[in-house]
Coordinates of C-alpha atoms and ligand atoms in Angstrom, one line a residue:
Chain A
M28 CA 112.3 -220.0 35.1
P29 CA 112.9 -218.5 38.4
M30 CA 111.6 -219.9 41.3
Q31 CA 109.0 -217.5 42.2
F32 CA 107.1 -218.3 39.3
W33 CA 107.0 -222.3 39.6
I34 CA 106.0 -221.7 42.7
I35 CA 103.9 -219.8 42.3
Q36 CA 102.4 -221.7 39.5
S37 CA 101.9 -224.5 41.8
L38 CA 99.4 -222.4 44.1
N39 CA 97.6 -221.4 41.3
S40 CA 97.3 -225.2 40.4
L41 CA 96.3 -225.8 43.8
A42 CA 93.6 -223.3 44.4
L43 CA 92.4 -224.2 40.9
G44 CA 91.9 -227.4 42.1
G45 CA 90.2 -226.8 45.8
L46 CA 87.5 -224.6 42.9
L47 CA 86.8 -228.0 40.3
F48 CA 86.9 -230.0 43.9
L49 CA 83.6 -228.1 44.9
L50 CA 81.8 -228.5 41.7
A51 CA 83.4 -232.2 40.2
S52 CA 82.4 -234.0 44.0
G53 CA 78.7 -232.9 44.0
F54 CA 78.5 -233.8 40.5
S55 CA 79.9 -236.6 40.7
L56 CA 77.6 -238.0 43.8
I57 CA 75.3 -237.0 42.0
F58 CA 76.1 -239.0 38.7
G59 CA 77.7 -241.9 41.0
L60 CA 73.9 -242.0 42.2
M61 CA 71.2 -240.6 40.4
R62 CA 72.6 -241.5 36.5
I63 CA 72.1 -238.4 36.0
A64 CA 75.1 -235.6 34.0
N65 CA 74.3 -233.1 35.7
L66 CA 74.8 -230.0 33.1
T67 CA 73.2 -227.6 35.1
H68 CA 76.3 -227.8 37.5
G69 CA 78.4 -224.9 36.5
A70 CA 75.4 -223.0 36.5
F71 CA 75.1 -223.5 40.4
F72 CA 78.3 -222.6 40.8
M73 CA 78.1 -219.4 38.8
L74 CA 75.1 -218.7 40.6
G75 CA 76.9 -218.8 43.5
A76 CA 79.2 -216.8 42.8
Y77 CA 76.2 -213.9 41.8
F78 CA 74.5 -214.7 45.5
G79 CA 77.4 -213.7 46.8
A80 CA 78.6 -211.2 45.3
T81 CA 75.0 -208.9 45.6
A82 CA 75.4 -210.4 49.6
L83 CA 78.4 -208.7 50.0
R84 CA 78.0 -205.7 47.2
S85 CA 74.8 -205.1 50.0
F86 CA 75.5 -205.6 53.5
D87 CA 78.2 -204.8 55.3
W88 CA 78.3 -207.1 57.8
I89 CA 77.9 -210.1 55.4
D90 CA 81.8 -211.4 55.3
L91 CA 83.7 -213.6 52.2
W92 CA 82.4 -216.6 55.0
V93 CA 78.6 -215.6 56.3
A94 CA 77.9 -215.3 52.0
A95 CA 79.6 -218.4 50.7
I96 CA 77.6 -220.5 53.4
G97 CA 74.2 -217.9 52.6
S98 CA 74.9 -218.8 49.0
G99 CA 75.2 -222.8 49.7
L100 CA 72.0 -222.8 51.4
A101 CA 70.7 -220.4 49.2
L102 CA 71.2 -223.6 46.1
A103 CA 71.2 -226.5 48.2
V104 CA 67.6 -225.4 48.2
I105 CA 66.7 -224.4 44.3
G106 CA 68.7 -227.6 43.6
G107 CA 66.6 -229.8 46.5
F108 CA 63.2 -228.0 44.8
L109 CA 65.2 -228.5 40.6
E110 CA 65.4 -232.3 41.9
R111 CA 61.9 -232.8 43.3
F112 CA 59.8 -230.9 40.8
V113 CA 61.7 -231.1 37.3
L114 CA 64.4 -234.1 37.1
R115 CA 62.0 -236.3 39.4
K116 CA 59.4 -236.4 36.0
L117 CA 62.2 -237.2 33.9
G118 CA 62.1 -240.7 35.6
N119 CA 65.4 -242.9 33.4
N120 CA 65.5 -240.9 30.8
P121 CA 69.0 -240.2 29.1
Q122 CA 68.5 -237.5 26.8
G123 CA 65.8 -236.2 28.4
Q124 CA 68.0 -235.4 31.4
V125 CA 70.6 -233.9 29.2
L126 CA 68.4 -232.0 28.2
V127 CA 66.5 -230.4 31.0
T128 CA 69.7 -230.3 32.5
L129 CA 71.8 -229.1 29.9
G130 CA 68.4 -226.4 29.1
M131 CA 67.9 -225.2 32.8
S132 CA 71.3 -224.5 32.4
F133 CA 70.7 -222.0 29.9
I134 CA 67.9 -220.2 31.2
I135 CA 70.1 -219.9 34.8
S136 CA 72.7 -218.1 32.3
D137 CA 70.4 -215.7 30.4
A138 CA 68.6 -215.1 33.7
C139 CA 71.7 -213.8 35.3
L140 CA 72.4 -211.9 32.5
V141 CA 69.1 -210.2 33.3
I142 CA 70.1 -209.5 36.3
W143 CA 73.2 -209.1 37.1
G144 CA 74.9 -207.6 33.4
G145 CA 77.4 -208.6 30.9
D146 CA 80.2 -206.9 33.4
P147 CA 82.0 -208.7 35.9
I148 CA 80.9 -208.5 39.6
P149 CA 84.1 -208.3 41.6
I150 CA 84.4 -209.6 45.4
P151 CA 86.7 -209.0 46.6
T152 CA 89.5 -211.1 49.2
P153 CA 89.0 -210.4 52.7
H154 CA 90.9 -207.6 54.1
A155 CA 92.3 -210.0 57.1
L156 CA 94.1 -212.2 53.8
Q157 CA 95.1 -209.4 50.9
A158 CA 98.6 -209.4 51.9
P159 CA 100.9 -211.8 51.1
T160 CA 102.1 -214.7 53.4
F161 CA 106.0 -215.4 53.6
L162 CA 107.2 -218.4 53.8
F163 CA 110.9 -219.9 52.7
G164 CA 111.7 -216.3 52.0
F165 CA 108.7 -217.3 49.2
A166 CA 105.4 -214.4 48.8
F167 CA 102.1 -216.6 48.4
P168 CA 99.0 -215.2 47.8
T169 CA 97.1 -215.7 51.1
Y170 CA 93.9 -216.2 49.8
R171 CA 94.5 -218.7 47.7
L172 CA 96.5 -220.8 50.5
V173 CA 93.4 -221.0 52.7
L174 CA 90.9 -221.3 49.7
V175 CA 93.3 -224.6 49.1
G176 CA 92.3 -224.9 53.4
C177 CA 89.0 -224.8 52.6
A178 CA 88.3 -227.4 50.0
I179 CA 90.0 -229.6 52.0
A180 CA 87.7 -229.0 55.2
V181 CA 84.6 -229.5 52.8
A182 CA 86.7 -233.1 51.6
I183 CA 87.2 -233.9 54.7
A184 CA 83.8 -233.4 55.7
L185 CA 82.3 -235.0 52.5
Y186 CA 84.7 -237.7 53.6
L187 CA 83.6 -238.1 56.8
L188 CA 79.4 -237.7 55.7
L189 CA 80.0 -240.7 53.3
E190 CA 82.2 -243.0 55.0
R191 CA 81.2 -242.3 58.7
T192 CA 77.3 -242.5 59.3
R193 CA 74.4 -244.3 58.1
L194 CA 73.1 -241.3 56.1
G195 CA 76.2 -242.3 54.0
A196 CA 76.5 -245.7 54.3
M197 CA 73.1 -245.8 51.9
I198 CA 74.0 -243.1 49.6
R199 CA 77.3 -245.9 49.1
A200 CA 74.3 -248.8 49.0
G201 CA 72.6 -246.6 46.6
V202 CA 75.7 -246.3 44.1
D203 CA 76.4 -249.7 44.0
D204 CA 72.9 -251.4 43.4
M205 CA 70.5 -249.0 43.8
Q206 CA 67.5 -251.6 43.2
M207 CA 68.5 -253.7 46.3
T208 CA 68.7 -250.5 48.0
R209 CA 64.9 -250.1 48.1
A210 CA 64.2 -253.7 48.4
I211 CA 65.2 -252.8 51.8
G212 CA 62.9 -250.8 53.0
I213 CA 65.6 -247.1 51.8
P214 CA 63.6 -244.2 50.1
I215 CA 66.1 -243.6 47.3
S216 CA 63.8 -240.6 45.9
R217 CA 64.9 -238.6 49.0
L218 CA 68.6 -239.5 49.2
F219 CA 68.3 -238.4 45.2
T220 CA 67.3 -235.2 47.1
V221 CA 69.8 -235.0 49.5
V222 CA 72.5 -235.8 47.7
F223 CA 71.0 -232.9 44.8
C224 CA 70.8 -230.0 47.7
L225 CA 74.3 -231.7 48.8
G226 CA 75.8 -230.7 45.6
A227 CA 74.1 -227.9 44.6
G228 CA 75.1 -226.3 48.5
V229 CA 78.8 -227.1 47.2
A230 CA 78.9 -225.6 44.5
G231 CA 77.1 -222.7 45.3
M232 CA 80.2 -222.6 48.1
G233 CA 82.4 -222.7 45.5
G234 CA 81.3 -219.9 43.4
V235 CA 81.7 -217.7 46.5
L236 CA 84.7 -219.1 47.8
G237 CA 85.9 -218.8 44.3
G238 CA 85.1 -215.4 43.5
P239 CA 87.7 -212.9 44.8
I240 CA 90.1 -215.6 42.1
L241 CA 87.5 -215.8 38.9
S242 CA 84.7 -213.1 40.0
A243 CA 81.2 -213.7 39.5
Y244 CA 80.7 -213.1 34.8
P245 CA 78.7 -213.9 32.3
G246 CA 80.4 -218.0 30.3
L247 CA 81.4 -218.5 34.5
D248 CA 79.8 -221.5 34.7
A249 CA 80.2 -222.8 31.4
D250 CA 84.6 -222.4 31.6
M251 CA 84.0 -224.5 34.9
L252 CA 81.5 -227.4 33.8
P253 CA 84.1 -229.1 31.6
L254 CA 86.8 -228.8 33.8
A255 CA 84.5 -231.3 36.3
L256 CA 82.6 -233.4 33.9
I257 CA 86.6 -233.9 33.1
V258 CA 88.1 -233.9 36.9
V259 CA 84.6 -236.7 37.1
I260 CA 85.4 -238.8 33.8
L261 CA 89.4 -239.0 35.5
G262 CA 88.2 -239.6 38.6
G263 CA 85.5 -242.0 38.6
V264 CA 82.1 -241.6 39.1
G265 CA 80.4 -241.6 41.5
S266 CA 83.7 -241.5 44.1
L267 CA 84.9 -238.9 46.4
V268 CA 88.2 -239.6 47.0
G269 CA 88.9 -239.8 42.9
A270 CA 87.1 -237.0 42.3
F271 CA 89.4 -235.6 44.8
L272 CA 92.7 -236.5 43.3
G273 CA 91.1 -235.7 39.5
S274 CA 91.2 -231.8 40.8
F275 CA 94.0 -231.7 41.0
I276 CA 95.8 -233.8 38.4
I277 CA 93.4 -230.9 35.8
G278 CA 93.8 -227.3 38.5
F279 CA 98.2 -228.7 38.0
T280 CA 97.4 -229.5 34.2
Y281 CA 95.5 -226.9 33.5
T282 CA 96.9 -224.1 35.1
F283 CA 100.5 -225.2 34.1
G284 CA 99.8 -225.4 30.3
S285 CA 98.1 -222.3 29.5
A286 CA 101.3 -220.7 31.7
L287 CA 104.2 -222.9 30.0
F288 CA 102.7 -223.6 26.8
P289 CA 99.2 -221.4 26.0
D290 CA 98.2 -222.7 22.2
L291 CA 98.6 -226.3 23.7
A292 CA 96.7 -225.5 26.7
Y293 CA 93.3 -228.1 25.4
V294 CA 95.8 -230.3 24.0
I295 CA 98.0 -231.0 27.2
L296 CA 94.4 -230.7 29.2
F297 CA 92.7 -233.4 26.5
L298 CA 95.0 -236.0 25.5
P299 CA 96.2 -237.9 29.2
M300 CA 92.0 -237.8 29.0
I301 CA 92.1 -239.5 26.4
I302 CA 94.2 -242.0 27.1
I303 CA 93.7 -242.7 30.4
I304 CA 89.6 -243.2 28.8
A305 CA 91.1 -245.4 26.4
F306 CA 93.0 -248.0 28.5
R307 CA 90.2 -247.2 32.3
P308 CA 87.5 -246.7 30.9
Q309 CA 85.9 -246.5 34.6
G310 CA 88.5 -243.8 34.8
L311 CA 91.3 -243.8 37.8
F312 CA 89.3 -244.6 40.8
G313 CA 85.9 -245.7 39.3
R314 CA 84.9 -249.2 39.6
R315 CA 83.5 -250.8 36.2
A316 CA 79.7 -250.5 35.5
S317 CA 77.9 -253.4 36.1
Chain B
M27 CA 42.6 -272.2 58.8
A28 CA 45.8 -271.2 58.6
T29 CA 46.4 -267.4 57.6
E30 CA 47.4 -267.0 53.9
A31 CA 50.8 -264.8 54.3
L32 CA 51.3 -264.2 50.9
K33 CA 49.3 -265.0 48.0
L34 CA 49.5 -264.9 44.3
T35 CA 45.8 -264.3 42.1
D36 CA 46.5 -264.8 38.6
V37 CA 49.5 -262.7 38.5
D38 CA 51.0 -261.3 34.8
T39 CA 54.0 -259.9 34.5
Y40 CA 55.7 -258.7 31.2
Y41 CA 59.4 -257.6 30.3
G42 CA 57.6 -255.0 28.1
D43 CA 56.7 -256.9 25.1
S44 CA 57.1 -260.3 26.7
H45 CA 54.3 -261.8 28.0
V46 CA 56.7 -264.2 31.5
L47 CA 54.0 -265.4 34.2
H48 CA 51.1 -266.0 32.8
G49 CA 48.0 -266.5 35.5
V50 CA 50.1 -267.6 37.8
G51 CA 48.5 -267.9 41.6
F52 CA 49.7 -269.4 44.8
A53 CA 49.5 -268.9 49.3
L54 CA 51.9 -269.1 51.5
E55 CA 50.9 -270.1 54.9
E56 CA 52.2 -268.1 58.1
K57 CA 55.2 -270.4 59.7
R58 CA 55.4 -272.4 56.3
V59 CA 57.9 -272.7 54.1
L60 CA 57.2 -272.9 50.0
A61 CA 59.6 -274.3 47.8
L62 CA 58.7 -272.7 44.4
L63 CA 60.9 -275.2 41.7
G64 CA 61.4 -275.0 37.8
R65 CA 64.2 -275.2 35.4
N66 CA 66.4 -272.3 35.0
G67 CA 64.1 -269.9 32.9
A68 CA 60.7 -271.3 34.5
G69 CA 59.7 -267.5 36.2
K70 CA 60.7 -268.6 39.0
T71 CA 63.1 -264.9 39.9
T72 CA 60.5 -263.2 37.4
C73 CA 57.4 -264.4 39.8
I74 CA 60.1 -262.8 42.8
S75 CA 61.0 -259.3 41.4
S76 CA 57.1 -259.2 40.9
I77 CA 56.3 -259.8 44.7
M78 CA 59.1 -256.8 45.7
G79 CA 58.6 -254.7 43.3
F80 CA 60.9 -254.6 41.2
L81 CA 58.4 -255.4 38.4
A82 CA 54.4 -254.4 38.9
P83 CA 52.4 -257.6 37.8
R84 CA 50.2 -256.8 34.6
N85 CA 47.4 -258.1 35.6
G86 CA 46.0 -260.1 39.6
E87 CA 46.8 -259.7 42.6
I88 CA 49.3 -260.1 45.1
T89 CA 48.8 -259.9 49.1
L90 CA 51.1 -259.8 52.1
F91 CA 48.3 -260.9 55.2
G92 CA 45.3 -260.0 53.2
T93 CA 47.0 -256.5 52.3
P94 CA 47.8 -255.7 48.6
I95 CA 51.4 -254.9 47.4
G96 CA 51.0 -255.1 44.0
G97 CA 53.2 -252.7 42.1
L98 CA 54.0 -250.8 45.2
A99 CA 57.6 -249.5 45.3
P100 CA 60.1 -252.0 46.6
E101 CA 61.2 -249.7 49.6
A102 CA 56.7 -249.3 50.6
I103 CA 56.6 -253.3 50.3
S104 CA 60.0 -254.2 51.8
K105 CA 58.8 -251.1 55.0
L106 CA 55.0 -253.9 54.9
G107 CA 57.7 -256.8 55.5
I108 CA 58.9 -258.7 52.6
G109 CA 62.4 -259.4 52.8
L110 CA 64.7 -260.1 50.0
V111 CA 67.7 -262.2 49.8
P112 CA 67.9 -262.0 45.4
Q113 CA 69.4 -264.6 43.1
G114 CA 72.8 -263.1 42.9
R115 CA 73.5 -262.0 46.6
R116 CA 73.2 -258.5 45.4
I117 CA 75.4 -258.0 48.7
F118 CA 77.0 -253.7 48.5
P119 CA 80.4 -254.8 47.1
S120 CA 81.3 -251.4 48.6
L121 CA 80.2 -250.8 52.3
S122 CA 81.6 -253.1 55.1
V123 CA 80.0 -256.2 56.4
R124 CA 78.5 -254.2 59.7
E125 CA 77.4 -251.3 57.2
N126 CA 76.0 -253.9 55.0
L127 CA 73.7 -254.8 57.8
I128 CA 72.9 -251.5 60.0
I129 CA 71.8 -249.8 56.6
A130 CA 68.8 -252.7 56.4
R131 CA 67.8 -252.2 60.3
Q132 CA 64.0 -251.9 60.5
R133 CA 60.6 -252.7 62.1
E134 CA 62.4 -253.3 64.9
K135 CA 59.1 -252.1 66.8
E136 CA 56.8 -254.0 64.4
S137 CA 57.8 -257.7 65.3
E138 CA 58.2 -259.7 68.8
K139 CA 61.9 -260.9 69.5
P140 CA 63.0 -258.8 66.5
W141 CA 66.8 -259.5 65.2
T142 CA 69.4 -256.9 65.8
Y143 CA 73.2 -256.8 64.3
D144 CA 74.8 -258.4 67.6
R145 CA 72.2 -261.5 66.8
I146 CA 72.4 -261.8 62.8
L147 CA 76.6 -261.5 63.8
D148 CA 75.4 -264.5 66.5
L149 CA 73.6 -266.7 63.8
F150 CA 76.3 -265.9 61.7
P151 CA 79.4 -266.0 63.8
S152 CA 81.8 -265.8 60.3
L153 CA 80.9 -262.5 59.9
A154 CA 81.7 -260.8 63.1
E155 CA 85.1 -261.7 63.0
R156 CA 84.6 -259.5 59.2
S157 CA 83.0 -256.9 60.4
R158 CA 85.0 -253.6 59.4
Q159 CA 85.8 -255.7 56.2
L160 CA 84.5 -254.5 52.4
A161 CA 81.4 -257.2 51.8
G162 CA 82.6 -257.6 48.7
L163 CA 86.0 -259.0 49.6
L164 CA 83.6 -261.9 51.4
S165 CA 83.9 -265.5 50.0
G166 CA 80.7 -266.5 47.6
G167 CA 79.4 -268.5 50.7
E168 CA 80.0 -265.6 53.5
Q169 CA 78.2 -262.8 51.0
Q170 CA 75.4 -265.8 51.0
M171 CA 75.0 -264.7 54.3
L172 CA 75.3 -261.5 55.1
A173 CA 72.7 -261.5 52.3
I174 CA 70.2 -263.2 54.3
G175 CA 71.1 -261.6 57.4
R176 CA 70.7 -258.0 55.5
A177 CA 67.1 -259.6 55.0
L178 CA 66.9 -260.7 58.2
I179 CA 68.0 -257.4 60.4
G180 CA 64.4 -255.9 58.6
N181 CA 62.4 -257.8 60.4
P182 CA 60.8 -259.6 57.1
R183 CA 57.0 -261.0 58.0
V184 CA 57.5 -262.6 54.6
L185 CA 61.2 -264.0 53.8
L186 CA 62.2 -264.7 49.8
L187 CA 64.9 -266.5 49.0
D188 CA 66.5 -266.7 45.1
E189 CA 68.2 -269.8 45.1
P190 CA 70.2 -269.4 47.8
S191 CA 72.4 -272.4 47.3
E192 CA 73.7 -271.1 44.3
G193 CA 77.5 -271.4 43.4
L194 CA 77.9 -273.0 47.2
A195 CA 80.5 -275.2 47.8
P196 CA 77.8 -278.5 49.3
L197 CA 79.0 -277.8 53.0
I198 CA 78.4 -273.5 52.7
V199 CA 74.4 -275.3 50.9
A200 CA 74.6 -277.8 54.0
E201 CA 75.1 -274.3 56.5
V202 CA 72.4 -272.3 54.2
A203 CA 70.5 -275.6 54.5
R204 CA 70.5 -275.4 58.7
T205 CA 70.1 -271.8 58.8
I206 CA 66.8 -272.0 56.5
K207 CA 65.5 -275.1 58.8
Q208 CA 66.9 -272.8 62.2
L209 CA 64.4 -269.9 60.6
K210 CA 61.3 -272.2 60.1
D211 CA 61.5 -273.5 63.5
G212 CA 61.6 -269.4 64.8
G213 CA 58.2 -269.2 63.0
Q214 CA 59.6 -267.2 60.0
S215 CA 58.0 -267.1 57.1
I216 CA 59.7 -268.4 53.7
V217 CA 59.3 -268.5 50.4
L218 CA 62.4 -271.0 48.4
V219 CA 63.2 -270.7 44.8
E220 CA 65.5 -273.5 43.1
Q221 CA 66.5 -274.7 40.8
N222 CA 67.2 -278.1 41.8
S223 CA 64.9 -279.5 44.9
G224 CA 67.1 -281.5 47.0
L225 CA 67.2 -278.5 49.8
A226 CA 64.1 -277.1 49.4
L227 CA 62.0 -280.4 49.5
D228 CA 64.2 -281.1 52.8
V229 CA 62.9 -278.0 54.5
A230 CA 59.5 -277.0 52.7
D231 CA 55.8 -277.4 53.7
Q232 CA 54.1 -276.4 50.8
V233 CA 55.3 -276.9 46.6
V234 CA 54.3 -274.8 43.6
I235 CA 56.0 -275.7 40.6
F236 CA 57.2 -273.2 37.6
N237 CA 57.0 -274.6 33.4
T238 CA 57.5 -271.4 31.6
G239 CA 56.0 -269.0 33.7
R240 CA 52.8 -271.5 34.3
C241 CA 51.9 -273.2 37.8
V242 CA 52.0 -276.8 36.7
F243 CA 51.7 -278.3 40.1
T244 CA 50.6 -276.4 43.5
G245 CA 50.7 -278.9 47.0
P246 CA 52.3 -279.9 49.9
V247 CA 55.5 -281.6 49.5
D248 CA 54.7 -285.3 50.4
E249 CA 53.1 -285.7 46.4
V250 CA 56.3 -284.5 45.0
R251 CA 58.5 -286.6 47.0
N252 CA 57.7 -289.5 45.4
N253 CA 56.7 -288.9 42.7
D254 CA 59.4 -289.5 40.1
D255 CA 57.6 -287.9 36.8
L256 CA 56.8 -285.2 37.7
I257 CA 60.0 -283.9 38.9
A258 CA 61.1 -285.2 35.6
K259 CA 58.2 -283.5 33.3
H260 CA 59.3 -280.6 35.4
L261 CA 62.3 -280.2 37.1
G262 CA 64.7 -282.0 34.5
V263 CA 66.7 -284.3 37.5
F264 CA 65.5 -287.2 39.4
H265 CA 65.3 -286.5 42.8
A266 CA 67.0 -289.2 45.4
H267 CA 65.4 -290.4 48.0
Ligands
LIG426 N1 65.4 -259.0 32.2 C1 64.8 -258.9 31.7 N2 64.6 -259.1 30.1 C2 63.3 -259.6 29.4 N3 63.8 -260.6 29.7 C3 63.6 -261.3 31.3 C4 64.3 -260.5 31.5 N4 65.0 -261.6 32.5 C5 64.6 -263.0 32.1 N5 63.3 -262.9 31.3 C6 63.1 -264.1 30.7 O1 62.1 -264.4 31.5 C7 61.8 -265.4 31.7 C8 61.9 -266.1 32.6 O2 63.4 -266.4 34.1 P1 63.8 -266.2 35.5 O3 61.9 -265.7 35.8 O4 65.1 -265.2 35.6 O5 63.3 -267.6 35.0 P2 64.6 -268.1 37.1 O6 64.4 -267.1 38.2 O7 62.7 -269.6 36.9 O8 65.3 -269.2 35.8 C9 63.1 -266.5 31.1 O9 62.5 -266.0 29.1 C10 64.1 -265.0 30.3 O10 64.5 -264.7 29.9
LIG427 MG1 66.0 -266.9 39.2

């Protein structure tokens, strides 16, 4: 294999890892705090991509970044709405949660199919980032570099929010011991809404940022969600650092697995997972459930 | 007549179908310490959980300075002024000592001399040295101090302490006892749950004894201190005079 292959595939791995982080971080936080496996999360990502694609087509003045932020905000509102008016009603009923979040995901998929049709809608790479970047004599797709930077920026922002603010400490307290968090007067239901909005918003933004690579198409949700699930299982539920490292591990495993052994991509993806789960059920970075 | 800070009347609490508290009733007077005693499994923690709102009583009434709180959500009960030091401490292990305290800050305007972060560290100097450390890495005694500090910084009108001496070395137990006396002298109303009566009978004004989910004794502490029969029957230990 030529050097260019390894370098490009590595960058592709990083880019996929960054996208997975945008999806998995919210999924992991929601699971960690609310104990809900939000199977609608992939649909949030896809919906974000469609919103972004539509906005970019409809308005000249909107660029990719504005579209990403706008989609993120729209998905935060939609996510908050679903949490308040649908998930809230389910209480602690795991079967109900699986059924409802999966059901909402199917409904969103069908709605997207009706509204946007069956053909992929491309999301163009911003003009300024179309030319490759030359580093050390190799050509790098510039947008992918920037995408990795965006994911890292989001990771840092989420980290600061969770680790350096009082709100973040409340969220972590809720992950540690929900009942005691309520007993010190913290309105847990408001925290749930905040975390759900945040997770849905970051996923929606991820859909747009991933657009120049993936575009918006029916089935994008189903392609992304299993990868995010694996990331969270690998990284440990409710751990931001785990989601970050897990995303890049899966980004590399999936990209190189599909490039080198296309027939075995899923074996390469799932085998390490099964081994890890067998020996560390809480994931690499998760704490053992109490 | 003394003000009733916390009052339970005919409280029945269940875990699903299992009926644990049977018509429990007692009253804590303001600025006093009420010791809630009883053997392991007598229903003390269940009673505390009913007051805190972890479990909704199926019958009966719980009032805080006359306001009914039975069946409210824990966060609402906390806001109204009940502070909990739970059995097993239950500090937030992945938060720093400082974070454990600052997220619990509330009710500053409602109290005359509110507890602040600095005042909690003055009360427990060993926590001050470890304020940046993860709470999960503290010793058992330090975790107990933190659990007490976390309850106090919410400026509760009534403080519930569920077996604060459990699993601690004698020296630390003495420190916990000193702290409770200090809080009492500061005018804090306290419900103190203990399985062993020594510490509790030292600081308490009133005593309630539970046996299999029922109140079997309610009265002033003097009636218990010298009543070896009562202690032997319901607490299973002889209290050394
Ligand atoms: N979560 C629970 N589910 C069912 N029964 C419980 C639960 N917790 C406690 N109990 C039962 O309730 C009774 C009282 O327990 P508890 O209030 O913890 O006693 P204490 O605090 O006095 O030791 C015991 O018989 C115990 O087995
Ligand atoms: Mg108990």
